[in-house]
PDB file of C-alpha atoms in Angstrom:
ATOM      1  CA  GLN A 932      -4.582  37.282   4.928  1.00 85.00           C
ATOM      2  CA  LEU A 933      -5.114  39.401   1.807  1.00 85.00           C
ATOM      3  CA  GLY A 934      -6.703  42.173   3.794  1.00 92.00           C
ATOM      4  CA  LYS A 935      -9.749  42.024   1.502  1.00 93.00           C
ATOM      5  CA  SER A 936     -13.431  41.746   2.291  1.00 95.00           C
ATOM      6  CA  ARG A 937     -15.255  38.500   1.476  1.00 92.00           C
ATOM      7  CA  ALA A 938     -17.015  40.135  -1.476  1.00 95.00           C
ATOM      8  CA  ALA A 939     -13.734  41.474  -2.896  1.00 95.00           C
ATOM      9  CA  THR A 940     -12.069  38.102  -2.465  1.00 92.00           C
ATOM     10  CA  ILE A 941     -14.894  36.347  -4.342  1.00 90.00           C
ATOM     11  CA  LEU A 942     -14.621  38.871  -7.179  1.00 94.00           C
ATOM     12  CA  SER A 943     -10.871  38.220  -7.397  1.00 93.00           C
ATOM     13  CA  ILE A 944     -11.441  34.459  -7.499  1.00 93.00           C
ATOM     14  CA  GLU A 945     -14.051  34.818 -10.232  1.00 93.00           C
ATOM     15  CA  HIS A 946     -11.597  36.907 -12.267  1.00 94.00           C
ATOM     16  CA  LEU A 947      -8.967  34.162 -11.933  1.00 94.00           C
ATOM     17  CA  ARG A 948     -11.556  31.481 -12.844  1.00 92.00           C
ATOM     18  CA  LYS A 949     -12.392  33.276 -16.097  1.00 93.00           C
ATOM     19  CA  HIS A 950      -8.714  33.086 -17.020  1.00 91.00           C
ATOM     20  CA  GLN A 951      -8.625  29.388 -15.959  1.00 89.00           C
ATOM     21  CA  LYS A 952      -5.960  30.057 -13.340  1.00 94.00           C
ATOM     22  CA  VAL A 953      -8.278  28.863 -10.563  1.00 96.00           C
ATOM     23  CA  VAL A 954     -10.908  26.100 -10.725  1.00 96.00           C
ATOM     24  CA  SER A 955     -13.477  24.810  -8.258  1.00 95.00           C
ATOM     25  CA  PRO A 956     -13.796  20.988  -8.171  1.00 96.00           C
ATOM     26  CA  ALA A 957     -16.305  21.266  -5.303  1.00 96.00           C
ATOM     27  CA  ARG A 958     -18.449  24.022  -3.878  1.00 93.00           C
ATOM     28  CA  GLY A 959     -16.409  26.457  -1.805  1.00 91.00           C
ATOM     29  CA  PHE A 960     -13.138  24.662  -2.615  1.00 95.00           C
ATOM     30  CA  TYR A 961     -10.670  26.170  -5.067  1.00 95.00           C
ATOM     31  CA  VAL A 962      -7.543  24.892  -6.784  1.00 95.00           C
ATOM     32  CA  ILE A 963      -4.792  27.013  -8.296  1.00 95.00           C
ATOM     33  CA  VAL A 964      -3.948  25.584 -11.720  1.00 95.00           C
ATOM     34  CA  ILE A 965      -0.201  25.960 -12.245  1.00 93.00           C
ATOM     35  CA  PRO A 966       0.908  26.547 -15.868  1.00 93.00           C
ATOM     36  CA  GLU A 967       2.006  22.973 -16.662  1.00 93.00           C
ATOM     37  CA  TYR A 968      -1.500  21.697 -15.956  1.00 94.00           C
ATOM     38  CA  ARG A 969      -3.508  24.400 -17.751  1.00 92.00           C
ATOM     39  CA  VAL A 970      -4.072  21.995 -20.649  1.00 92.00           C
ATOM     40  CA  TYR A 971      -6.016  19.747 -18.229  1.00 92.00           C
ATOM     41  CA  ARG A 972      -7.891  22.766 -16.787  1.00 93.00           C
ATOM     42  CA  CYS A 973      -7.327  21.282 -13.318  1.00 95.00           C
ATOM     43  CA  LEU A 974      -4.639  19.756 -11.129  1.00 95.00           C
ATOM     44  CA  PRO A 975      -4.206  15.959 -11.039  1.00 95.00           C
ATOM     45  CA  ALA A 976      -6.663  14.482  -8.539  1.00 97.00           C
ATOM     46  CA  GLU A 977      -3.915  13.034  -6.335  1.00 96.00           C
ATOM     47  CA  TYR A 978      -2.712  16.591  -5.648  1.00 97.00           C
ATOM     48  CA  PHE A 979      -5.991  18.060  -4.418  1.00 97.00           C
ATOM     49  CA  ILE A 980      -8.005  15.116  -3.068  1.00 98.00           C
ATOM     50  CA  PRO A 981      -6.247  15.060   0.351  1.00 98.00           C
ATOM     51  CA  TYR A 982      -7.012  18.768   0.815  1.00 98.00           C
ATOM     52  CA  LEU A 983     -10.601  18.356  -0.373  1.00 98.00           C
ATOM     53  CA  MET A 984     -11.145  15.535   2.128  1.00 98.00           C
ATOM     54  CA  GLU A 985      -9.694  17.738   4.856  1.00 97.00           C
ATOM     55  CA  TYR A 986     -12.043  20.547   3.780  1.00 97.00           C
ATOM     56  CA  TRP A 987     -14.986  18.110   3.944  1.00 97.00           C
ATOM     57  CA  HIS A 988     -13.745  16.631   7.265  1.00 97.00           C
ATOM     58  CA  GLU A 989     -14.099  13.191   5.721  1.00 97.00           C
ATOM     59  CA  LYS A 990     -12.066  10.002   5.995  1.00 97.00           C
ATOM     60  CA  TYR A 991     -11.066   8.525   2.662  1.00 98.00           C
ATOM     61  CA  TYR A 992      -8.604   6.421   0.740  1.00 98.00           C
ATOM     62  CA  ALA A 993      -7.750   6.117  -2.934  1.00 98.00           C
ATOM     63  CA  CYS A 994      -9.176   2.741  -3.908  1.00 98.00           C
ATOM     64  CA  LEU A 995      -9.759  -0.006  -6.474  1.00 97.00           C
ATOM     65  CA  VAL A 996      -8.050   0.478  -9.862  1.00 96.00           C
ATOM     66  CA  THR A 997      -6.529   3.786  -8.734  1.00 97.00           C
ATOM     67  CA  ALA A 998      -5.028   2.202  -5.607  1.00 97.00           C
ATOM     68  CA  ALA A 999      -3.664  -0.756  -7.574  1.00 96.00           C
ATOM     69  CA  SER A1000      -1.784   1.622  -9.866  1.00 95.00           C
ATOM     70  CA  TYR A1001       0.273   2.850  -6.888  1.00 96.00           C
ATOM     71  CA  TYR A1002       1.559  -0.697  -6.406  1.00 96.00           C
ATOM     72  CA  GLY A1003       2.573  -1.170 -10.022  1.00 92.00           C
ATOM     73  CA  ALA A1004      -0.638  -2.913 -11.074  1.00 90.00           C
ATOM     74  CA  ALA A1005      -1.361  -0.463 -13.872  1.00 71.00           C
ATOM     75  CA  HIS A1006      -1.654  -2.605 -16.976  1.00 70.00           C
ATOM     76  CA  GLN A1007      -4.311  -0.124 -18.040  1.00 70.00           C
ATOM     77  CA  GLN A1008      -4.214   3.359 -16.571  1.00 75.00           C
ATOM     78  CA  PRO A1009      -7.459   4.170 -14.706  1.00 79.00           C
ATOM     79  CA  GLN A1010      -9.616   6.658 -16.588  1.00 86.00           C
ATOM     80  CA  THR A1011     -11.058   8.080 -13.373  1.00 95.00           C
ATOM     81  CA  PHE A1012      -9.561   8.636  -9.942  1.00 97.00           C
ATOM     82  CA  GLN A1013     -11.452   6.402  -7.496  1.00 98.00           C
ATOM     83  CA  VAL A1014     -11.898   7.421  -3.859  1.00 98.00           C
ATOM     84  CA  MET A1015     -13.563   5.461  -1.055  1.00 98.00           C
ATOM     85  CA  VAL A1016     -15.652   7.667   1.277  1.00 98.00           C
ATOM     86  CA  GLN A1017     -18.181   7.145   4.052  1.00 96.00           C
ATOM     87  CA  GLN A1018     -21.156   8.943   2.538  1.00 95.00           C
ATOM     88  CA  ASN A1019     -22.666   9.554  -0.869  1.00 96.00           C
ATOM     89  CA  ARG A1020     -20.784  12.127  -2.933  1.00 96.00           C
ATOM     90  CA  GLU A1021     -21.359  13.401  -6.444  1.00 96.00           C
ATOM     91  CA  SER A1022     -18.637  12.577  -8.963  1.00 97.00           C
ATOM     92  CA  ILE A1023     -16.238  15.403  -9.779  1.00 97.00           C
ATOM     93  CA  ARG A1024     -15.603  16.555 -13.340  1.00 97.00           C
ATOM     94  CA  CYS A1025     -12.922  19.241 -13.280  1.00 95.00           C
ATOM     95  CA  GLY A1026     -11.578  19.976 -16.743  1.00 94.00           C
ATOM     96  CA  LYS A1027     -10.164  16.680 -17.984  1.00 95.00           C
ATOM     97  CA  VAL A1028      -9.876  15.265 -14.457  1.00 96.00           C
ATOM     98  CA  GLU A1029     -12.568  12.863 -13.242  1.00 97.00           C
ATOM     99  CA  VAL A1030     -13.055  11.630  -9.677  1.00 98.00           C
ATOM    100  CA  ASP A1031     -15.560   8.938  -8.695  1.00 98.00           C
ATOM    101  CA  PHE A1032     -16.578   8.263  -5.094  1.00 98.00           C
ATOM    102  CA  ILE A1033     -17.446   4.801  -3.785  1.00 98.00           C
ATOM    103  CA  ILE A1034     -19.194   4.327  -0.436  1.00 97.00           C
ATOM    104  CA  ASN A1035     -17.999   2.185   2.458  1.00 96.00           C
ATOM    105  CA  LYS A1036     -19.216   3.352   5.866  1.00 94.00           C
ATOM    106  CA  ASN A1037     -16.554   1.193   7.575  1.00 94.00           C
ATOM    107  CA  LEU A1038     -13.573   2.326   5.499  1.00 93.00           C
ATOM    108  CA  GLY A1039     -11.754   3.634   8.576  1.00 93.00           C
ATOM    109  CA  LEU A1040     -11.324   0.057   9.809  1.00 95.00           C
ATOM    110  CA  TYR A1041      -9.186  -1.169   6.925  1.00 97.00           C
ATOM    111  CA  PRO A1042      -5.400  -0.852   6.422  1.00 97.00           C
ATOM    112  CA  THR A1043      -4.049   1.967   4.284  1.00 98.00           C
ATOM    113  CA  GLN A1044      -0.684   3.446   3.286  1.00 97.00           C
ATOM    114  CA  GLU A1045       0.417   6.990   2.585  1.00 97.00           C
ATOM    115  CA  PHE A1046       2.085   8.020  -0.660  1.00 97.00           C
ATOM    116  CA  ALA A1047       3.950  11.302  -1.020  1.00 96.00           C
ATOM    117  CA  THR A1048       3.057  13.054  -4.265  1.00 93.00           C
ATOM    118  CA  GLN A1049       4.670  16.276  -5.463  1.00 91.00           C
ATOM    119  CA  ARG A1050       2.034  18.334  -3.666  1.00 92.00           C
ATOM    120  CA  SER A1051       0.255  16.134  -1.124  1.00 94.00           C
ATOM    121  CA  GLU A1052       0.241  13.113   1.165  1.00 97.00           C
ATOM    122  CA  LEU A1053      -2.291  10.723  -0.349  1.00 98.00           C
ATOM    123  CA  VAL A1054      -3.960   7.930   1.640  1.00 98.00           C
ATOM    124  CA  VAL A1055      -4.196   4.735  -0.438  1.00 98.00           C
ATOM    125  CA  SER A1056      -5.713   1.368   0.481  1.00 98.00           C
ATOM    126  CA  SER A1057      -3.065  -1.237   1.326  1.00 98.00           C
ATOM    127  CA  PRO A1058      -2.428  -3.980  -1.261  1.00 98.00           C
ATOM    128  CA  GLU A1059      -4.493  -6.377   0.832  1.00 98.00           C
ATOM    129  CA  THR A1060      -7.395  -3.941   1.259  1.00 98.00           C
ATOM    130  CA  THR A1061      -7.202  -3.188  -2.465  1.00 98.00           C
ATOM    131  CA  ALA A1062      -7.526  -6.889  -3.299  1.00 98.00           C
ATOM    132  CA  MET A1063     -10.567  -7.176  -1.019  1.00 98.00           C
ATOM    133  CA  ASP A1064     -12.206  -4.112  -2.535  1.00 98.00           C
ATOM    134  CA  LEU A1065     -11.597  -5.278  -6.108  1.00 97.00           C
ATOM    135  CA  VAL A1066     -13.772  -8.360  -5.642  1.00 97.00           C
ATOM    136  CA  ASN A1067     -16.346  -6.450  -3.558  1.00 97.00           C
ATOM    137  CA  TYR A1068     -16.893  -3.765  -6.224  1.00 97.00           C
ATOM    138  CA  PRO A1069     -16.653  -5.575  -9.583  1.00 95.00           C
ATOM    139  CA  LYS A1070     -18.816  -3.085 -11.512  1.00 94.00           C
ATOM    140  CA  GLN A1071     -16.587  -0.174 -10.534  1.00 95.00           C
ATOM    141  CA  CYS A1072     -13.534  -2.145 -11.695  1.00 93.00           C
ATOM    142  CA  GLY A1073     -14.706  -3.089 -15.172  1.00 91.00           C
ATOM    143  CA  GLY A1074     -15.609  -6.739 -14.583  1.00 92.00           C
ATOM    144  CA  LEU A1075     -13.865 -10.019 -13.795  1.00 95.00           C
ATOM    145  CA  ASN A1076     -11.312  -9.947 -16.624  1.00 94.00           C
ATOM    146  CA  ARG A1077      -9.964  -6.590 -15.505  1.00 94.00           C
ATOM    147  CA  ILE A1078     -10.008  -7.644 -11.842  1.00 96.00           C
ATOM    148  CA  ALA A1079      -8.049 -10.775 -12.714  1.00 96.00           C
ATOM    149  CA  THR A1080      -5.494  -8.739 -14.678  1.00 95.00           C
ATOM    150  CA  ILE A1081      -5.035  -6.289 -11.803  1.00 96.00           C
ATOM    151  CA  LEU A1082      -4.724  -9.076  -9.217  1.00 97.00           C
ATOM    152  CA  ASP A1083      -2.214 -10.819 -11.456  1.00 96.00           C
ATOM    153  CA  GLU A1084      -0.020  -7.722 -11.213  1.00 96.00           C
ATOM    154  CA  LEU A1085      -0.895  -6.914  -7.599  1.00 97.00           C
ATOM    155  CA  GLN A1086      -0.104 -10.331  -6.119  1.00 97.00           C
ATOM    156  CA  ASP A1087       3.595  -9.572  -5.604  1.00 96.00           C
ATOM    157  CA  ALA A1088       2.693  -6.606  -3.367  1.00 97.00           C
ATOM    158  CA  ILE A1089       0.293  -8.611  -1.166  1.00 98.00           C
ATOM    159  CA  ARG A1090       1.936  -9.819   2.045  1.00 98.00           C
ATOM    160  CA  GLU A1091       0.753 -13.137   3.449  1.00 98.00           C
ATOM    161  CA  GLN A1092       0.747 -12.030   7.116  1.00 98.00           C
ATOM    162  CA  LYS A1093      -1.104  -8.793   6.338  1.00 98.00           C
ATOM    163  CA  LEU A1094      -3.610 -10.740   4.249  1.00 98.00           C
ATOM    164  CA  LEU A1095      -4.186 -13.168   7.116  1.00 98.00           C
ATOM    165  CA  GLU A1096      -4.747 -10.277   9.529  1.00 97.00           C
ATOM    166  CA  LEU A1097      -7.366  -8.822   7.184  1.00 98.00           C
ATOM    167  CA  LEU A1098      -9.030 -12.210   6.784  1.00 97.00           C
ATOM    168  CA  GLU A1099      -9.276 -12.657  10.548  1.00 96.00           C
ATOM    169  CA  PHE A1100     -10.590  -9.128  11.038  1.00 95.00           C
ATOM    170  CA  SER A1101     -13.320  -9.253   8.380  1.00 95.00           C
ATOM    171  CA  SER A1102     -16.381 -11.389   9.071  1.00 93.00           C
ATOM    172  CA  GLN A1103     -17.659 -11.328   5.474  1.00 94.00           C
ATOM    173  CA  LEU A1104     -16.910 -14.598   3.679  1.00 96.00           C
ATOM    174  CA  SER A1105     -17.937 -13.912   0.081  1.00 96.00           C
ATOM    175  CA  TRP A1106     -14.964 -11.697  -0.812  1.00 97.00           C
ATOM    176  CA  LYS A1107     -12.586 -14.267   0.679  1.00 98.00           C
ATOM    177  CA  GLN A1108     -14.064 -17.062  -1.424  1.00 98.00           C
ATOM    178  CA  ARG A1109     -13.983 -15.037  -4.637  1.00 97.00           C
ATOM    179  CA  LEU A1110     -10.501 -13.643  -4.039  1.00 98.00           C
ATOM    180  CA  GLY A1111      -9.097 -17.048  -3.133  1.00 98.00           C
ATOM    181  CA  TYR A1112     -10.684 -18.650  -6.187  1.00 98.00           C
ATOM    182  CA  ILE A1113      -9.303 -16.007  -8.557  1.00 98.00           C
ATOM    183  CA  LEU A1114      -5.808 -16.077  -7.015  1.00 98.00           C
ATOM    184  CA  ASP A1115      -5.848 -19.873  -7.239  1.00 97.00           C
ATOM    185  CA  LYS A1116      -6.704 -19.727 -10.940  1.00 97.00           C
ATOM    186  CA  LEU A1117      -3.949 -17.128 -11.476  1.00 97.00           C
ATOM    187  CA  GLY A1118      -1.358 -19.439  -9.920  1.00 96.00           C
ATOM    188  CA  ALA A1119      -0.799 -17.340  -6.788  1.00 97.00           C
ATOM    189  CA  ASP A1120      -0.600 -20.539  -4.755  1.00 97.00           C
ATOM    190  CA  SER A1121       0.815 -19.236  -1.466  1.00 98.00           C
ATOM    191  CA  LEU A1122      -1.738 -16.427  -1.172  1.00 98.00           C
ATOM    192  CA  ALA A1123      -4.588 -18.720  -2.159  1.00 98.00           C
ATOM    193  CA  GLN A1124      -3.461 -21.242   0.454  1.00 98.00           C
ATOM    194  CA  VAL A1125      -3.572 -18.593   3.198  1.00 98.00           C
ATOM    195  CA  ILE A1126      -7.193 -17.861   2.303  1.00 98.00           C
ATOM    196  CA  LEU A1127      -8.147 -21.532   1.945  1.00 97.00           C
ATOM    197  CA  GLN A1128      -6.757 -22.459   5.358  1.00 96.00           C
ATOM    198  CA  HIS A1129      -8.662 -19.557   6.888  1.00 97.00           C
ATOM    199  CA  LEU A1130     -11.926 -20.622   5.228  1.00 96.00           C
ATOM    200  CA  GLN A1131     -11.454 -24.224   6.341  1.00 94.00           C
ATOM    201  CA  GLU A1132     -11.550 -23.003   9.938  1.00 94.00           C
ATOM    202  CA  MET A1133     -15.007 -21.514   9.425  1.00 91.00           C
ATOM    203  CA  LYS A1134     -17.949 -23.549  10.728  1.00 86.00           C
ATOM    204  CA  ARG A1135     -20.034 -22.978   7.611  1.00 91.00           C
ATOM    205  CA  VAL A1136     -19.186 -21.692   4.156  1.00 93.00           C
ATOM    206  CA  ASP A1137     -22.080 -21.595   1.678  1.00 94.00           C
ATOM    207  CA  TYR A1138     -21.833 -21.800  -2.109  1.00 93.00           C
ATOM    208  CA  ILE A1139     -21.902 -18.393  -3.806  1.00 94.00           C
ATOM    209  CA  PRO A1140     -21.763 -17.389  -7.498  1.00 94.00           C
ATOM    210  CA  LEU A1141     -18.428 -16.104  -8.780  1.00 95.00           C
ATOM    211  CA  ASN A1142     -20.223 -13.312 -10.623  1.00 92.00           C
ATOM    212  CA  SER A1143     -22.773 -11.776  -8.279  1.00 85.00           C
ATOM    213  CA  SER A1144     -24.437  -9.767 -11.062  1.00 80.00           C
ATOM    214  CA  GLN A1145     -25.114 -12.834 -13.220  1.00 79.00           C
ATOM    215  CA  ALA A1146     -27.658 -15.560 -12.536  1.00 75.00           C
ATOM    216  CA  ALA A1147     -26.330 -18.907 -11.364  1.00 73.00           C
ATOM    217  CA  ASP A1148     -27.885 -22.045 -12.875  1.00 74.00           C
ATOM    218  CA  ALA A1149     -27.673 -25.165 -10.733  1.00 64.00           C
ATOM    219  CA  HIS A1150     -28.022 -27.378 -13.815  1.00 64.00           C
ATOM    220  CA  THR A1151     -25.387 -25.831 -16.094  1.00 72.00           C
ATOM    221  CA  ASN A1152     -22.877 -24.193 -13.732  1.00 81.00           C
ATOM    222  CA  THR A1153     -20.149 -26.339 -12.211  1.00 92.00           C
ATOM    223  CA  ARG A1154     -19.268 -25.990  -8.543  1.00 92.00           C
ATOM    224  CA  ASN A1155     -15.786 -25.637  -7.126  1.00 94.00           C
ATOM    225  CA  GLU A1156     -15.811 -27.564  -3.865  1.00 93.00           C
ATOM    226  CA  TYR A1157     -12.595 -26.055  -2.476  1.00 92.00           C
ATOM    227  CA  TRP A1158     -13.807 -22.469  -2.631  1.00 96.00           C
ATOM    228  CA  LYS A1159     -17.557 -23.165  -2.585  1.00 95.00           C
ATOM    229  CA  ILE A1160     -17.864 -21.125  -5.761  1.00 95.00           C
ATOM    230  CA  ILE A1161     -20.579 -21.578  -8.405  1.00 94.00           C
ATOM    231  CA  GLU A1162     -18.678 -21.039 -11.651  1.00 93.00           C
ATOM    232  CA  ASN A1163     -21.299 -18.938 -13.424  1.00 89.00           C
ATOM    233  CA  SER A1164     -18.721 -16.824 -15.268  1.00 88.00           C
ATOM    234  CA  ASN A1165     -15.305 -17.175 -16.859  1.00 90.00           C
ATOM    235  CA  PHE A1166     -12.393 -14.759 -16.663  1.00 92.00           C
ATOM    236  CA  GLU A1167      -8.935 -14.390 -18.134  1.00 91.00           C
ATOM    237  CA  SER A1168      -5.987 -12.170 -17.232  1.00 90.00           C
ATOM    238  CA  ASP A1169      -4.581 -10.007 -20.034  1.00 87.00           C
ATOM    239  CA  LEU A1170      -1.022 -10.781 -18.883  1.00 79.00           C
TER     240      LEU A1170
END
């Protein structure tokens, strides 16, 4: 379109990069940094991530703490922009903007929503998918206390029918047990009841530890018989 050769175009881009008017968050992908964002030395991730995913030909959705913030569950602003993808990707550090990628090969199966930003259409996990992911990826969310705080804020956005549809679609039980247990402790009775009724229809639900990264002791940890949860960790919402 510029009527330039490839070599001349690359030289022009490099000239703009030296003056921090253009940055490259990923190889072969360039972002024009408009004046109001020069202090960050990059555009906000929500502006360029949809275009980067298109460039990579990859399905994605903004997830976990980042996704929760789009539904008003932003008690603490996420320090990094979290994106669910289908294959391993290196984290992006572009100026002061940080993007972390989390892997889920089946991400295309789960409900999402689109949010219009000033410069893009961003795909974000639905409130129900976000709740599922939060308990499935505790390390990436900062632990149980932060998960509980986010769920405490997110519960008003979770729709019972949509939650039931996700429960019936997913065959994995552990996230359902942990999510139901946490929602129950937070006083989200109607949502917890939807999950409990679903679990009661299962032929077999085994006991699992609440905190999967911490050892469970059969002698010292109590067991919650409703959720089949070994209470090997405590949590508290900041709200």
